[in-house]
Amino acid sequence: MHAILTRGFWHERLEVNAHQAIHHQWEQLEASGCIHNFRIAAGEAQGLREGWFFADSDAYKWLEAAARILQHHPDRLLEERVDGFIALLGRAQMPDGYLFTYNQIFFPGTRWKNLQIEHELYCHGHLIEAGVSHFLATGKTTLLEIARRAADRIVADFRDKGPLYTPGHEEIEIALLRLYEVTGERAYLDMAQAFLERRGRAPFFGLALLWQNASVNRRARFVQKQRQAYLSAHPDAHPYVLPPGNAYKKPWNTTLRWYANALSGKYFQQHAPIERQTVPVGHAVRFGYLHTAVARWMRLTGDERYLETQERLWEHMVLRRMYLTGGLGAVPGIEGFGRDDELDPEAAYAETCAALAGMFWNWELAQITGNARYSDLFEWQLYNAASVGMGLDGTTYLYNNPLTCRGGVERRPWYAVPCCPSNLSRTFAWLGEYLYAARPGRLYVHQYMTGDLPTQEVACANGNRVRLSLQMDSQLPWHGHVVLRLRRWQPLDPDQPAPLEILLRIPSWAENPRFTLNGQPLFLSIPQPVHDGIAPASGYDPREAVFVALSQPWAEGDTLELRFDLPIRLRRAAPRLKDHRGRVAVSRGPLVYCAESLDHPGLDLFHLRLDADSLEPVWDDGILGRILLIQGRDASGNRLTLIPYFLWGNRGPSAMTVWLKEAPPRG
Ligand code: FUB
Ligand code: ZN
């Protein structure tokens, strides 16, 4: 059910995505040689192949984003770029469906060699996802045909293989499931299932990994030599020079931890079969993609055999291994999970892509279970850990997202590993997909964003069906006021009742929810959230969210209003996190706030003491746009200004922190 976000907060960001970000990213992909790699692979150009072995995936994610953008933003230039690139992919693809420029250019004839490290299946996965999205967005099959050829190759080569024939970076599983959804081709579903269920079963995984690692290094040395030879033969060549990267706090034992994590298989989620994975480990993006695929497989097949495991896994993540922003991945070297309660805000890697992966997983779980906790975390990650990844003008990005920064982390136009920008763009361009979901007799409203849901046919509880369309006006994230209008309500059998419950999420951060129907108050009983009461390490508990069900004989024009209060909330990490004691973070509605040194010349953000009683929301129309700041004072009476975390770093270099020392209560 795809809503079109027409006005308001998200519309503005999607406009930036469609008009600035997507073109900026293409230019960076061209400038960095990523697109040229395909021309070389197609035999149409000479030159250096640039970028990591997984560089192709960045172009595919861009293509997916661009296709989705084109669905609602006609743009001749973008269309030309998309069509031209698809044609190039058609020429670069080998006749048997294989497409991976690293091997095609440097190691022709070699394939599927170092599956745990070299990302071949990951890249093919993103190609397939782009093909599916391009088809869904434009109705064209040009890219879908390329995607199918690639998928058929994979099915033929991997169908009857053993546990090492799995990707080291999950992604192909999601792609095959999506391809199955649009083609109905059973082989793709079976292949995805085989990839999922083969995982974590390889004996001596560590040895196989060392073997592959040695091969990867040999191949990298060969590539380096080729590069040097090319540069000596072409003294006029100007290889692409990346903008500087960002700093991150790297604990002394990072390398050791990487080896321990990788050799045990945890880094790749290869340490145990999926039915025994109840603790989040390893690389956070891989983790999120794997479990998104597991959940999607359950949703598509209706077979919920992994649901209980996934619920435990999710709770463990939320309770012990997630940052207040919803960021995932505490250990920079691993780009992944650390130990329980290991949540150093400064070392936080919390990669933008990891937050997106978390959202994808939450969306699947939300649909399977109808439990509001998953949509709540989706929203929280969207507003905080994910949105922070794109600058206000769409042309600068963050990769790692610490919650405390003493300097050295700045928004950059591009990265050596530019996986996040296009991942964000494709997700933003598809946001309208995540608002509603239907089951027979139920319509879930998962997210509150201003937009229109075009006519859909939905099954009612008694077998009747109804054609409905909706209009939503949401004042989030600044105000707790949502209006939902039933613009069309047309039961297919008008002589029968059309019972349909509408379920509205009461967010974990909302207070005092009130409802009206056509202006008349509705007195609804709000279910109590069900959980064990253990405090999450981060201070944010999505398990507090619930759905409230409204059941009426609906009529066209019915207008539901939902209001709730958005008080400023002080968030404290669980007392067991010693390094967070005495510190507090501030949130309002779905937004986490932070303090930037730019707003506090002469003050030491890391030692001042926040007077929590002084905080109040204040409208501002500065260079960050029209936003609600939170202003207050420290214990010495100095004025403090907090901005939404997702906006930090937009005004130039700055120190920043989400966690502030707290002054003792007044009086
Ligand atoms: O390895 C491909 C992508 O690049 C991963 O998902 C990110 O963490 C980054 O390493
Ligand atoms: Zn990324």
Tab-separated table of N, CA and C and ligand atoms in Angstrom, residues 54 119 122 169 283 285 335 351 399 417 419, ligand 1:
chain	number	residue	atom	x	y	z
A	54	PHE	N	33.222	-4.055	-4.085
A	54	PHE	CA	31.756	-3.988	-4.052
A	54	PHE	C	31.209	-2.674	-4.604
A	119	HIS	N	31.931	-10.042	-1.841
A	119	HIS	CA	30.649	-9.357	-2.109
A	119	HIS	C	30.049	-9.589	-3.499
A	122	TYR	N	26.389	-10.098	-2.976
A	122	TYR	CA	25.842	-8.828	-2.474
A	122	TYR	C	25.575	-7.881	-3.652
A	169	HIS	N	28.302	-11.143	2.944
A	169	HIS	CA	27.462	-9.972	3.229
A	169	HIS	C	26.077	-10.263	2.675
A	283	HIS	N	28.740	-7.660	12.121
A	283	HIS	CA	28.550	-6.474	11.292
A	283	HIS	C	27.058	-6.117	11.252
A	285	VAL	N	25.095	-4.065	9.474
A	285	VAL	CA	24.298	-4.013	8.241
A	285	VAL	C	23.986	-5.443	7.795
A	335	GLU	N	32.353	-2.614	12.601
A	335	GLU	CA	31.153	-1.931	12.115
A	335	GLU	C	29.921	-2.655	12.652
A	351	GLU	N	26.481	3.027	11.823
A	351	GLU	CA	26.482	3.388	10.397
A	351	GLU	C	25.058	3.674	9.905
A	399	TYR	N	28.573	8.889	7.579
A	399	TYR	CA	28.664	7.434	7.459
A	399	TYR	C	28.554	6.827	8.856
A	417	VAL	N	33.937	4.400	0.879
A	417	VAL	CA	32.875	3.386	0.843
A	417	VAL	C	31.555	4.163	0.867
A	419	CYS	N	28.430	3.597	0.634
A	419	CYS	CA	27.242	2.732	0.650
A	419	CYS	C	26.014	3.448	1.195
B	1	FUB	O1	30.507	-3.849	2.604
B	1	FUB	C1	29.468	-3.194	1.913
B	1	FUB	C2	28.962	-2.073	2.761
B	1	FUB	O2	30.013	-1.143	2.938
B	1	FUB	C3	28.551	-2.458	4.150
B	1	FUB	O3	27.217	-2.743	4.289
B	1	FUB	C4	28.948	-1.271	4.944
B	1	FUB	O4	29.068	-1.524	6.312
B	1	FUB	C5	30.236	-0.891	4.312
B	1	FUB	O5	31.272	-1.673	4.794
